PDB file of C-alpha atoms in Angstrom:
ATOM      1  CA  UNK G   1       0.000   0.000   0.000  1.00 45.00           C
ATOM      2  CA  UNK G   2       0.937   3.513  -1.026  1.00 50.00           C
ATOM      3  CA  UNK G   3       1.734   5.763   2.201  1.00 61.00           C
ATOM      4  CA  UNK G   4      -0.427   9.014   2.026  1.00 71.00           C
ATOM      5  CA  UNK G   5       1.490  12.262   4.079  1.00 86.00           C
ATOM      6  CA  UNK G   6      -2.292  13.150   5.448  1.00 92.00           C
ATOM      7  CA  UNK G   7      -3.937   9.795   5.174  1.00 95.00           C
ATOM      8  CA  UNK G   8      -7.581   9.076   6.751  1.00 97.00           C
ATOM      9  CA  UNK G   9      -8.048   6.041   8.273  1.00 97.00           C
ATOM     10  CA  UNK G  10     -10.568   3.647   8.355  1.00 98.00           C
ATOM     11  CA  UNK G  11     -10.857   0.128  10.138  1.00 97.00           C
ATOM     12  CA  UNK G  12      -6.906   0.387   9.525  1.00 95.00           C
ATOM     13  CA  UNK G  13      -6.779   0.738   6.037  1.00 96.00           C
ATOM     14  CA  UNK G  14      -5.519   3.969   4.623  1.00 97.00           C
ATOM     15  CA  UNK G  15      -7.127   6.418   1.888  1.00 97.00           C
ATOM     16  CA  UNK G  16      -5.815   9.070   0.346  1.00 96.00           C
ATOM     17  CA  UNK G  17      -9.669  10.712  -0.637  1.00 97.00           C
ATOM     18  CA  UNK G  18     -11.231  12.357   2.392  1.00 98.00           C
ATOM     19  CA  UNK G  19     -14.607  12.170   0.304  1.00 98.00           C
ATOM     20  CA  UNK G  20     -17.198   8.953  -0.071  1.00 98.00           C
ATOM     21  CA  UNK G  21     -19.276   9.141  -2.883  1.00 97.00           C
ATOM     22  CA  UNK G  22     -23.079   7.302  -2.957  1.00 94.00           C
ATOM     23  CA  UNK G  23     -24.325   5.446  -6.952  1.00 93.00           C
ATOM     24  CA  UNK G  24     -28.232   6.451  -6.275  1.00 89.00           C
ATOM     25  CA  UNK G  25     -30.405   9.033  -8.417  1.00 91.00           C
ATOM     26  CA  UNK G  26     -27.929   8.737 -11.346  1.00 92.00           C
ATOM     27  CA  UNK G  27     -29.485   8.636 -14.744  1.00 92.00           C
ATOM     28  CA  UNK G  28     -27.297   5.460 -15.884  1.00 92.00           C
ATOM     29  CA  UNK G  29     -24.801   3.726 -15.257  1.00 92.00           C
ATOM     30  CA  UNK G  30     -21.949   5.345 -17.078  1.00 94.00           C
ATOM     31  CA  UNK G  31     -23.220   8.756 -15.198  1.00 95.00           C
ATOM     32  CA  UNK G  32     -22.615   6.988 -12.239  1.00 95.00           C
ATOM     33  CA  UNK G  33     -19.377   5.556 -13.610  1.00 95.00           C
ATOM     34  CA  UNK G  34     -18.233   9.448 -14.721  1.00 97.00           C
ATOM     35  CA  UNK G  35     -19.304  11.040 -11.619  1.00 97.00           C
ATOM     36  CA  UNK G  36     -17.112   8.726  -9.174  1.00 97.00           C
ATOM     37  CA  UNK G  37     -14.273   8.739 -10.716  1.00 97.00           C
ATOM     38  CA  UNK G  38     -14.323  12.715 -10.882  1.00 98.00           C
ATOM     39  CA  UNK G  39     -15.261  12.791  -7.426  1.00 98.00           C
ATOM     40  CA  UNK G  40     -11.346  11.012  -6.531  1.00 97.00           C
ATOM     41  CA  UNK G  41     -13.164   8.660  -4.095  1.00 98.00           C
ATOM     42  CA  UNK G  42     -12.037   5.556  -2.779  1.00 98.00           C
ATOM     43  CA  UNK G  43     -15.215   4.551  -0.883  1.00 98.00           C
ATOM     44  CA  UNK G  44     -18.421   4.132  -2.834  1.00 97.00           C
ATOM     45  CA  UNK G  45     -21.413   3.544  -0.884  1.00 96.00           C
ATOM     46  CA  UNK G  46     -24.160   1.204  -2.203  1.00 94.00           C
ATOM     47  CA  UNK G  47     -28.059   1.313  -0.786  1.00 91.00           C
ATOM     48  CA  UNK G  48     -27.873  -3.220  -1.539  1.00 84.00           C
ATOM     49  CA  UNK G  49     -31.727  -2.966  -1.081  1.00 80.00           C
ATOM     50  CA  UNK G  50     -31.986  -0.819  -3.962  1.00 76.00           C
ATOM     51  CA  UNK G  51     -29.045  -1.587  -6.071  1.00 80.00           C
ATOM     52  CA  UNK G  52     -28.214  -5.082  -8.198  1.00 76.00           C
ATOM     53  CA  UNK G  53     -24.859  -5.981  -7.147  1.00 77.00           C
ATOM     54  CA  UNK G  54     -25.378  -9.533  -8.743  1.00 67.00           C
ATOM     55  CA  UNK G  55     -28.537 -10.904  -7.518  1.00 68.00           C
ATOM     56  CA  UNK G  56     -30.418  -9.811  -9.849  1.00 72.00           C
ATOM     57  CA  UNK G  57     -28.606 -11.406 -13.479  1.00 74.00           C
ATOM     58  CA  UNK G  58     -30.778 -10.247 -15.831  1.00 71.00           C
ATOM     59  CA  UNK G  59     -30.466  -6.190 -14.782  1.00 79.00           C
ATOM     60  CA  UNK G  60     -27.072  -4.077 -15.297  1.00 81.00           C
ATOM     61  CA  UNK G  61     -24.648  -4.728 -11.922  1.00 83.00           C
ATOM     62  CA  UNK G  62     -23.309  -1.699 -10.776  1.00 87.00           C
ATOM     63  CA  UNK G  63     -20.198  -3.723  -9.867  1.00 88.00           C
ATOM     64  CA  UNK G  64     -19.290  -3.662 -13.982  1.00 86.00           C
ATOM     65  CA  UNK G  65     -18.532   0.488 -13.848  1.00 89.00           C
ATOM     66  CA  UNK G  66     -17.381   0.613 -10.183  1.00 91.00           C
ATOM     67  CA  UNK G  67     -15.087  -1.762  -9.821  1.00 91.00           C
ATOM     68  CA  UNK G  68     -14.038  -3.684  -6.233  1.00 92.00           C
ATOM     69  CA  UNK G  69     -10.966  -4.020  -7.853  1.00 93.00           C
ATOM     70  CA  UNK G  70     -10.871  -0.206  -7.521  1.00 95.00           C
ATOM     71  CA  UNK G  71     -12.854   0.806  -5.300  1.00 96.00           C
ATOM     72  CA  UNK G  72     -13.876  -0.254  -1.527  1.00 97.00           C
ATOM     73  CA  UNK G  73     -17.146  -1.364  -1.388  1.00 96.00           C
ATOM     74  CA  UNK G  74     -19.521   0.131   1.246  1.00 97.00           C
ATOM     75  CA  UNK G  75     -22.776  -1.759   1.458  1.00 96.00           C
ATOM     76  CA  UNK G  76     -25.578   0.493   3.103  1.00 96.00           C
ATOM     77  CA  UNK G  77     -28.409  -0.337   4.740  1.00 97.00           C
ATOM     78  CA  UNK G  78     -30.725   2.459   3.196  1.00 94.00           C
ATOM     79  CA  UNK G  79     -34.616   1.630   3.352  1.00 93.00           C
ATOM     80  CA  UNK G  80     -34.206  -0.473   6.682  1.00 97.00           C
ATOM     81  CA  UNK G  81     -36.778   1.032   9.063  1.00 97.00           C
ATOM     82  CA  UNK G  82     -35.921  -1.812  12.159  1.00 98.00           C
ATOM     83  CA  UNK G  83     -32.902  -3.413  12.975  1.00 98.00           C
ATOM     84  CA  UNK G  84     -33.643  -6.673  12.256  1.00 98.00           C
ATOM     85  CA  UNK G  85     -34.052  -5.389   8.863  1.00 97.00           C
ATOM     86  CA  UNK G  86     -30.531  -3.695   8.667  1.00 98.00           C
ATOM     87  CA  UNK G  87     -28.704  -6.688  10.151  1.00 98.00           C
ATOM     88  CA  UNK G  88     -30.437  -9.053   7.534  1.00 97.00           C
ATOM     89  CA  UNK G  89     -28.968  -6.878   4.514  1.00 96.00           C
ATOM     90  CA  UNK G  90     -25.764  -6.739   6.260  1.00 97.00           C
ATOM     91  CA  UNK G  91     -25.840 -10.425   6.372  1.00 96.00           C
ATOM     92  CA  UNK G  92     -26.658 -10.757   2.674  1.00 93.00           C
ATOM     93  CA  UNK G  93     -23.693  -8.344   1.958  1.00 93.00           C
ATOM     94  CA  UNK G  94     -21.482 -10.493   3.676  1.00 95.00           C
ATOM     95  CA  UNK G  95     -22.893 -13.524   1.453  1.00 92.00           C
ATOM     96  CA  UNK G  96     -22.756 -11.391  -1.886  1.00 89.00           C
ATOM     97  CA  UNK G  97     -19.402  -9.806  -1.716  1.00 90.00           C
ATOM     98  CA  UNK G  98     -17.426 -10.797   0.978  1.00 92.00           C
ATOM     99  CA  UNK G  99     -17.912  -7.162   2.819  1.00 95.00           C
ATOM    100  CA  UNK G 100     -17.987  -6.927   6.379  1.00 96.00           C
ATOM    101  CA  UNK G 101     -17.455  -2.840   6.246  1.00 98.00           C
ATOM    102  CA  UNK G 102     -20.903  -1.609   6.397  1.00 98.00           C
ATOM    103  CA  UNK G 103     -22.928   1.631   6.689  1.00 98.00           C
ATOM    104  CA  UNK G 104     -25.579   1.386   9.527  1.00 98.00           C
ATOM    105  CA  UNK G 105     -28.381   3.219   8.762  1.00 97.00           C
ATOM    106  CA  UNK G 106     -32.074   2.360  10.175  1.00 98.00           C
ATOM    107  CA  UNK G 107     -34.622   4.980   9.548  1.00 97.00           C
ATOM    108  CA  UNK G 108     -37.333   6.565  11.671  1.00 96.00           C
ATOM    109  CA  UNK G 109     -39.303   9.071  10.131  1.00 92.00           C
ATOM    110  CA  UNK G 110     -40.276   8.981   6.631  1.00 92.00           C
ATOM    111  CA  UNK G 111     -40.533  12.505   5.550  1.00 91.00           C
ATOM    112  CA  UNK G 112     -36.875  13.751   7.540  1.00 90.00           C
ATOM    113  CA  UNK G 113     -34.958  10.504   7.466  1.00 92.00           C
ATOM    114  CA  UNK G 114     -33.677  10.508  10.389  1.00 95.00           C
ATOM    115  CA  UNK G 115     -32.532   7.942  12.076  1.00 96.00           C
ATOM    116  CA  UNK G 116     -34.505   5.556  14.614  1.00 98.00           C
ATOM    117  CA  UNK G 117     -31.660   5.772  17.427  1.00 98.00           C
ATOM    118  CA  UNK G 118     -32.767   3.045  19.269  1.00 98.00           C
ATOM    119  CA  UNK G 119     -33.093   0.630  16.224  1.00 98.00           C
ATOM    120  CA  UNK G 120     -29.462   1.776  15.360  1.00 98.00           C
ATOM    121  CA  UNK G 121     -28.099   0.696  18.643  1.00 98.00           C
ATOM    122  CA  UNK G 122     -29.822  -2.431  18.647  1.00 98.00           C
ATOM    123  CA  UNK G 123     -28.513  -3.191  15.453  1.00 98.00           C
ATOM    124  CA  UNK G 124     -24.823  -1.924  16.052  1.00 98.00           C
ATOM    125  CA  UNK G 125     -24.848  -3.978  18.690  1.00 98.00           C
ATOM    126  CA  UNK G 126     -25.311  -6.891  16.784  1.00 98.00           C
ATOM    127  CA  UNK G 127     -23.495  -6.428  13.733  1.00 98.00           C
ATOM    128  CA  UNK G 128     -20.512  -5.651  15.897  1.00 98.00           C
ATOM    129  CA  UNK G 129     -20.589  -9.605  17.989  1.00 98.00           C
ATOM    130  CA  UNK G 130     -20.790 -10.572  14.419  1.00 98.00           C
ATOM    131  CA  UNK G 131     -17.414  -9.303  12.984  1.00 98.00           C
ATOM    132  CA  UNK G 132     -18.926  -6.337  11.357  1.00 98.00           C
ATOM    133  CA  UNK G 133     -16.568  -3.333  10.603  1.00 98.00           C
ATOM    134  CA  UNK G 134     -19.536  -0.774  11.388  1.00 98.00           C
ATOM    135  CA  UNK G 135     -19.598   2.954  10.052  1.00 98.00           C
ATOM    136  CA  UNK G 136     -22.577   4.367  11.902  1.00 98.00           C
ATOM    137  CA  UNK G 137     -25.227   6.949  10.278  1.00 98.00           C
ATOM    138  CA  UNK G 138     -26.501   8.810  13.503  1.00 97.00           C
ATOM    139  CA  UNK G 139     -27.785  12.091  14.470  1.00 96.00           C
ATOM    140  CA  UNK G 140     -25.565  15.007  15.586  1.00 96.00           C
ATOM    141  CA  UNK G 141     -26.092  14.284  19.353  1.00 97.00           C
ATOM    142  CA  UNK G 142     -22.704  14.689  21.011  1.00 97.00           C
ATOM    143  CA  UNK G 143     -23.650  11.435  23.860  1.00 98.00           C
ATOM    144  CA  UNK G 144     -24.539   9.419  21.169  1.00 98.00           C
ATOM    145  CA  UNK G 145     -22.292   9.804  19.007  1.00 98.00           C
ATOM    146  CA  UNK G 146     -19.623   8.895  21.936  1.00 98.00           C
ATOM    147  CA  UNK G 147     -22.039   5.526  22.529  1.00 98.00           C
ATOM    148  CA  UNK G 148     -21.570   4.238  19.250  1.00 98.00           C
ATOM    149  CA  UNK G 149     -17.842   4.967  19.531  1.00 98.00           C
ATOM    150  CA  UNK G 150     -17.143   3.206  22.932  1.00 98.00           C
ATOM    151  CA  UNK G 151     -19.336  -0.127  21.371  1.00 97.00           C
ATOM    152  CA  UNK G 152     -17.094  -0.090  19.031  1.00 98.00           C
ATOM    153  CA  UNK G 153     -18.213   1.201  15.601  1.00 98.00           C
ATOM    154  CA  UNK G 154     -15.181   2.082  13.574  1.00 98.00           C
ATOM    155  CA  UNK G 155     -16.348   5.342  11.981  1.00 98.00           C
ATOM    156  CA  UNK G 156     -19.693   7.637  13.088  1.00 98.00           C
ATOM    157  CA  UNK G 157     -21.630   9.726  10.524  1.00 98.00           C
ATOM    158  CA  UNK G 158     -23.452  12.635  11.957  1.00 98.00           C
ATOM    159  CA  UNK G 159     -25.841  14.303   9.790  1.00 96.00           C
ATOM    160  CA  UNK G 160     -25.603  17.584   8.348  1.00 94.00           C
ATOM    161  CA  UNK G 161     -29.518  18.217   7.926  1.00 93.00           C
ATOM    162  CA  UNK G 162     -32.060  15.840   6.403  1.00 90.00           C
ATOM    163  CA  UNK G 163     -30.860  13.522   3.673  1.00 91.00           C
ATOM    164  CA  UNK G 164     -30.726  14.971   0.452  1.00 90.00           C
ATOM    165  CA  UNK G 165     -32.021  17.898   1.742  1.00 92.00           C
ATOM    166  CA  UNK G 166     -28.676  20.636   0.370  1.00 92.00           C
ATOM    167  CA  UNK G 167     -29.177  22.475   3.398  1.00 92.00           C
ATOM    168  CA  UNK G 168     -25.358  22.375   4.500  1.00 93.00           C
ATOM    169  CA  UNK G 169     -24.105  21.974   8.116  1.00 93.00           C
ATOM    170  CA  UNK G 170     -26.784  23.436  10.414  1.00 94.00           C
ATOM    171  CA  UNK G 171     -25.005  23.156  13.548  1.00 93.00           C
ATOM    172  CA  UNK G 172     -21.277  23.442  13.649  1.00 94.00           C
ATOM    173  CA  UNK G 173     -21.522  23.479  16.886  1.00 95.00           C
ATOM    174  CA  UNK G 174     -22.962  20.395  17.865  1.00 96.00           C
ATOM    175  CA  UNK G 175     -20.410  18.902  15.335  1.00 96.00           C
ATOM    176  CA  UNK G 176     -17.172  20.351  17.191  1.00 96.00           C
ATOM    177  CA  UNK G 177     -18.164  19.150  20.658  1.00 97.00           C
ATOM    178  CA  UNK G 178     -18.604  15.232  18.692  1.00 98.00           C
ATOM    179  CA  UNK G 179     -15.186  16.120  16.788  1.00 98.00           C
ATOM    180  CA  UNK G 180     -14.025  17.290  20.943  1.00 97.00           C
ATOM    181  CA  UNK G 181     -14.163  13.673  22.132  1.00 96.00           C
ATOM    182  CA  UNK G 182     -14.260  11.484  19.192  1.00 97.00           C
ATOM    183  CA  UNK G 183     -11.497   8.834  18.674  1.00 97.00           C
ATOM    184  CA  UNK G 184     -12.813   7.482  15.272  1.00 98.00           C
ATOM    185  CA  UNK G 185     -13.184   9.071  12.056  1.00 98.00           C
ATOM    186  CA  UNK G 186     -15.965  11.577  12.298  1.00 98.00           C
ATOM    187  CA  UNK G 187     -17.720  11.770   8.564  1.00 98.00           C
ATOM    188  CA  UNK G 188     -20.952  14.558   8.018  1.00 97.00           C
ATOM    189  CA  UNK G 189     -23.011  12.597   6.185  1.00 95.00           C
ATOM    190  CA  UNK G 190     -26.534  13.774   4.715  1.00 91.00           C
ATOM    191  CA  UNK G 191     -27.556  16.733   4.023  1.00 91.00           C
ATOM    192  CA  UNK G 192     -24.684  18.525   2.150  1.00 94.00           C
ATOM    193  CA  UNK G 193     -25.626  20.656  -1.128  1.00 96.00           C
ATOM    194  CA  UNK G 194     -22.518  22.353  -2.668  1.00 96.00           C
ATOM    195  CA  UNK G 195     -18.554  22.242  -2.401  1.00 97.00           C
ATOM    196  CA  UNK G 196     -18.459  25.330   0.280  1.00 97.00           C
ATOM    197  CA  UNK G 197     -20.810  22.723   2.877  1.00 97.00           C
ATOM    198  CA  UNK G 198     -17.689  20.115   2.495  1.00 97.00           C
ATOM    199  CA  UNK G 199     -15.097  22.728   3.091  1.00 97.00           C
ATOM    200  CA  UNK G 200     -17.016  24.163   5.850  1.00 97.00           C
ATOM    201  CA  UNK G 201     -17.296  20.636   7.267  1.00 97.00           C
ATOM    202  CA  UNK G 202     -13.533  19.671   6.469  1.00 98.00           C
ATOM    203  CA  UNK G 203     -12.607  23.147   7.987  1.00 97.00           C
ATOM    204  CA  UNK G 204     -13.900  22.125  11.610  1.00 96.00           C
ATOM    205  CA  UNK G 205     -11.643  19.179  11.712  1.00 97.00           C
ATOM    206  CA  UNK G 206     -14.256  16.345  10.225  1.00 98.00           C
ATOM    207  CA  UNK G 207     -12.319  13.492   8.906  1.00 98.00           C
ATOM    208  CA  UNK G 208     -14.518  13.589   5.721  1.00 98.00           C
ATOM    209  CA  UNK G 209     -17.929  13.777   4.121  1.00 98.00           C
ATOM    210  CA  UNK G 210     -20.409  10.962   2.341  1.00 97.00           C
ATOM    211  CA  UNK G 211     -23.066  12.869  -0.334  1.00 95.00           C
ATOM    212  CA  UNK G 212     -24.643  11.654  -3.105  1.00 95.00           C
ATOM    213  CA  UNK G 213     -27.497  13.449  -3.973  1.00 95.00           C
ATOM    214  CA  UNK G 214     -25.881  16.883  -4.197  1.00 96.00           C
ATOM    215  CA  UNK G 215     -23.905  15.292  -7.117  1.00 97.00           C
ATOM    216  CA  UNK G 216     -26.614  13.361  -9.033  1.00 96.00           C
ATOM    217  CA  UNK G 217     -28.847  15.984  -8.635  1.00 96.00           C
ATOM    218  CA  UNK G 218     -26.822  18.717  -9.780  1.00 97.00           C
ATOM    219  CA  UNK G 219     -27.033  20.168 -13.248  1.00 97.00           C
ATOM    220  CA  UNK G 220     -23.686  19.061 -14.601  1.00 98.00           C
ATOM    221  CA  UNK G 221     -22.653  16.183 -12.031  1.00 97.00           C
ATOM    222  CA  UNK G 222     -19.468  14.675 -13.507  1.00 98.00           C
ATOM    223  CA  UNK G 223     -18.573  18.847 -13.019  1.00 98.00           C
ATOM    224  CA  UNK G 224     -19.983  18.799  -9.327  1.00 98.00           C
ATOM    225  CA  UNK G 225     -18.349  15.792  -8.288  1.00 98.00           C
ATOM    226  CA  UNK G 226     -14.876  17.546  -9.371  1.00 98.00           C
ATOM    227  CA  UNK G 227     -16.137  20.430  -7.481  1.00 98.00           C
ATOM    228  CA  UNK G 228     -16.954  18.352  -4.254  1.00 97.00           C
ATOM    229  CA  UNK G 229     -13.280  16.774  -5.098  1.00 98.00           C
ATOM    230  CA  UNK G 230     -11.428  20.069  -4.659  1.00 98.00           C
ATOM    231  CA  UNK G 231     -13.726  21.086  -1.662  1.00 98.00           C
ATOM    232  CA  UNK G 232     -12.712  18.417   0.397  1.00 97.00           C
ATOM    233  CA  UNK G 233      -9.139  19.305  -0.532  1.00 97.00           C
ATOM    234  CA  UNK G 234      -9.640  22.682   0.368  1.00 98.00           C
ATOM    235  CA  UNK G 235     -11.123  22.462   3.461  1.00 98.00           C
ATOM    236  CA  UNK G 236      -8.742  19.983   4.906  1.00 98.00           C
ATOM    237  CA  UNK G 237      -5.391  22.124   3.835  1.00 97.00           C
ATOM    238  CA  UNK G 238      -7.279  24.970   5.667  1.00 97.00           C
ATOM    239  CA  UNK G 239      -7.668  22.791   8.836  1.00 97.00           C
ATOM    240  CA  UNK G 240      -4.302  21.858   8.924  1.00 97.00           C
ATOM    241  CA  UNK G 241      -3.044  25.838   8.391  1.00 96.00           C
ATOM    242  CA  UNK G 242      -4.836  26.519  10.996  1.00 96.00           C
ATOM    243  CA  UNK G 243      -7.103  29.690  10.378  1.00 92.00           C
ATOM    244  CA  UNK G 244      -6.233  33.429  12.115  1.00 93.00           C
ATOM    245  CA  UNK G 245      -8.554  34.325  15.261  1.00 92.00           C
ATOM    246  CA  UNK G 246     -11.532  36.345  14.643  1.00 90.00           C
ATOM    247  CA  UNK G 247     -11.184  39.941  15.562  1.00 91.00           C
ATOM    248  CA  UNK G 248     -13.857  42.257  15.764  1.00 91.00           C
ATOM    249  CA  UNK G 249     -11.628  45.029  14.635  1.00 91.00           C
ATOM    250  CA  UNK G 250      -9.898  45.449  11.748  1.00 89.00           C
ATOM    251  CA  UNK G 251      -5.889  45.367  11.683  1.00 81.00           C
ATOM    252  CA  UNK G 252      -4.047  46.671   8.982  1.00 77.00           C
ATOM    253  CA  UNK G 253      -2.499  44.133   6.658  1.00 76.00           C
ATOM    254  CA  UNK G 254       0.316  46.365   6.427  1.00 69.00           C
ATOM    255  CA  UNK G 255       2.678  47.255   9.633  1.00 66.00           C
ATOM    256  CA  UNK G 256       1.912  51.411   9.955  1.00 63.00           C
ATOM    257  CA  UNK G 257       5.440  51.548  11.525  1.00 66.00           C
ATOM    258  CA  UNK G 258       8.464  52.629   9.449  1.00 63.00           C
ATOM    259  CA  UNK G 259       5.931  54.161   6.603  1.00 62.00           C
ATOM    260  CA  UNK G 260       7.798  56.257   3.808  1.00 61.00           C
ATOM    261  CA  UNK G 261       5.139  59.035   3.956  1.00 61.00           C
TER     262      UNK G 261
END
C-alpha cells in the first residue's frame, strides 16, 4: 500500500480521498461511472436494497462500472426502518461480496430521514458480535455519538440536515463538541448541497464527508463531483493551516510603523 502524508483512516486501512461518494439518483450507469471517478473517491457507498450488485442477473450490476478491484465497497443499509431489517442486509452483503465494512443506517421518520436511534443501537450492537466493521449513520447528538464509539463502531456519521435535503451543516456546533471527544473518524453525512458545505465541514476538523445526492442531482454532475473533489481538498489544507482568530476590529495588513510618507 501507497503511504499518504495526510492519510484518513478507516478500520486500519488507509485512503488518500477524504470524500465517499453514494451510486443512487444517477441517470445510468456510465453517469454513475463518470461522476465517481471525478469525485477522486475511494469509498463508494451502495443502498444493496436498492441496487443489483449480482442478484439480480438479468439487470445491469453496478459492480461492472465501479469496480471492487478499484474501489472499496460500502454496502448500506438504506430503506431499513428496524434493525432486524438492517442486520439481515448486512448479512446478505457479507454472502454477496465478501464485505464486512458496512454503513448502519435504520430509519425513523419517513418525511426527515432521520434515524430511529434506538433501532441503530440495537442493530450496532449486533453487527458488531458478528465481525462487522460498522460505520454508523446517527444524528448530531454529542452522547450518542460517543455511545456508538465506545461499542465499538469504527467510523460515526453525523448528519448535516435531512438527507438529500442541500441544506449544508446546520449546527457546527454540535459537530465540534462530537469532533471534541471522538477517537474514530468523524464523517458529516446527509444533508450537504454544494462544495463550500464540504469545506465548511472539512474546515472544523471532520475526517470527511459521504453525499450523493448533491452530485446526481446537480445540473452538470461529472462537473460537481470535481467540485466536491477540490472542496474536500480545500477544506482539509485549511484545517491543517490553521485559520487566524476572529477579531472584531480590523488590523491593517500592512505594519503602519516605518511608513515612507
Amino acid at each position: 500500500m501507497s503511504h499518504h502524508p495526510d492519510p484518513l483512516l478507516i478500520a486500519g486501512r488507509e485512503y488518500r480521498s477524504r470524500l465517499l461518494v453514494g451510486t443512487g439518483k444517477y441517470k445510468d450507469l456510465e453517469e454513475t461511472r463518470a461522476a465517481v471517478e471525478a469525485s477522486g473517491a475511494e469509498i463508494v457507498t451502495v443502498a444493496l436494497r436498492r441496487t443489483n450488485l449480482g442478484q439480480n442477473p438479468d439487470e445491469p450490476n453496478l459492480l461492472d462500472v465501479i469496480s471492487p478491484d478499484k474501489y472499496t465497497i460500502l454496502p448500506n443499509t438504506a430503506g431499513c426502518y428496524t434493525a432486524e431489517d438492517a442486520v439481515r442486509t448486512c448479512r446478505l452483503a457479507r454472502e454477496l461480496g465478501d464485505w464486512d465494512l458496512v454503513k448502519l443506517e435504520v430509519i425513523g421518520d419517513p418525511k426527515t430521514l432521520f434515524p430511529d436511534m434506538v433501532e441503530t443501537f440495537k442493530a450496532a450492537e449486533v453487527l458488531i458480535r458478528e465481525g462487522f466493521k460498522v460505520m454508523v449513520y446517527a444524528t448530531d447528538d454529542p452522547v450518542a455519538c460517543k455511545r456508538f464509539e465506545d461499542m465499538g463502531c469504527v467510523a460515526v456519521m453525523p448528519l448535516a440536515a435531512p438527507i438529500g435535503s442541500g441544506l449544508g451543516i446546520r449546527n457546527p456546533y454540535n459537530l465540534k463538541l462530537i469532533l471534541e471527544q471522538a477517537q474514530v473518524p468523524i464523517l458529516v453525512d446527509a444533508g450537504v448541497g454544494t462544495a463550500s458545505d464540504v469545506a465548511i465541514a472539512l474546515e472544523l476538523g471532520c475526517d470527511g464527508v459521504l453525499l450523493n445526492t448533491a452530485i446526481a442531482a446537480a445540473k452538470d454532475p461529472v462537473l460537481m463531483a470535481s467540485a466536491m473533489r477540490l472542496g474536500v481538498e480545500a477544506g482539509r489544507a485549511a484545517f491543517l493551516a490553521g485559520r487566524m482568530p476572529k477579531k472584531l476590529h480590523a488590523s491593517a495588513s500592512s505594519p503602519l510603523d516605518g511608513t515612507f510618507f
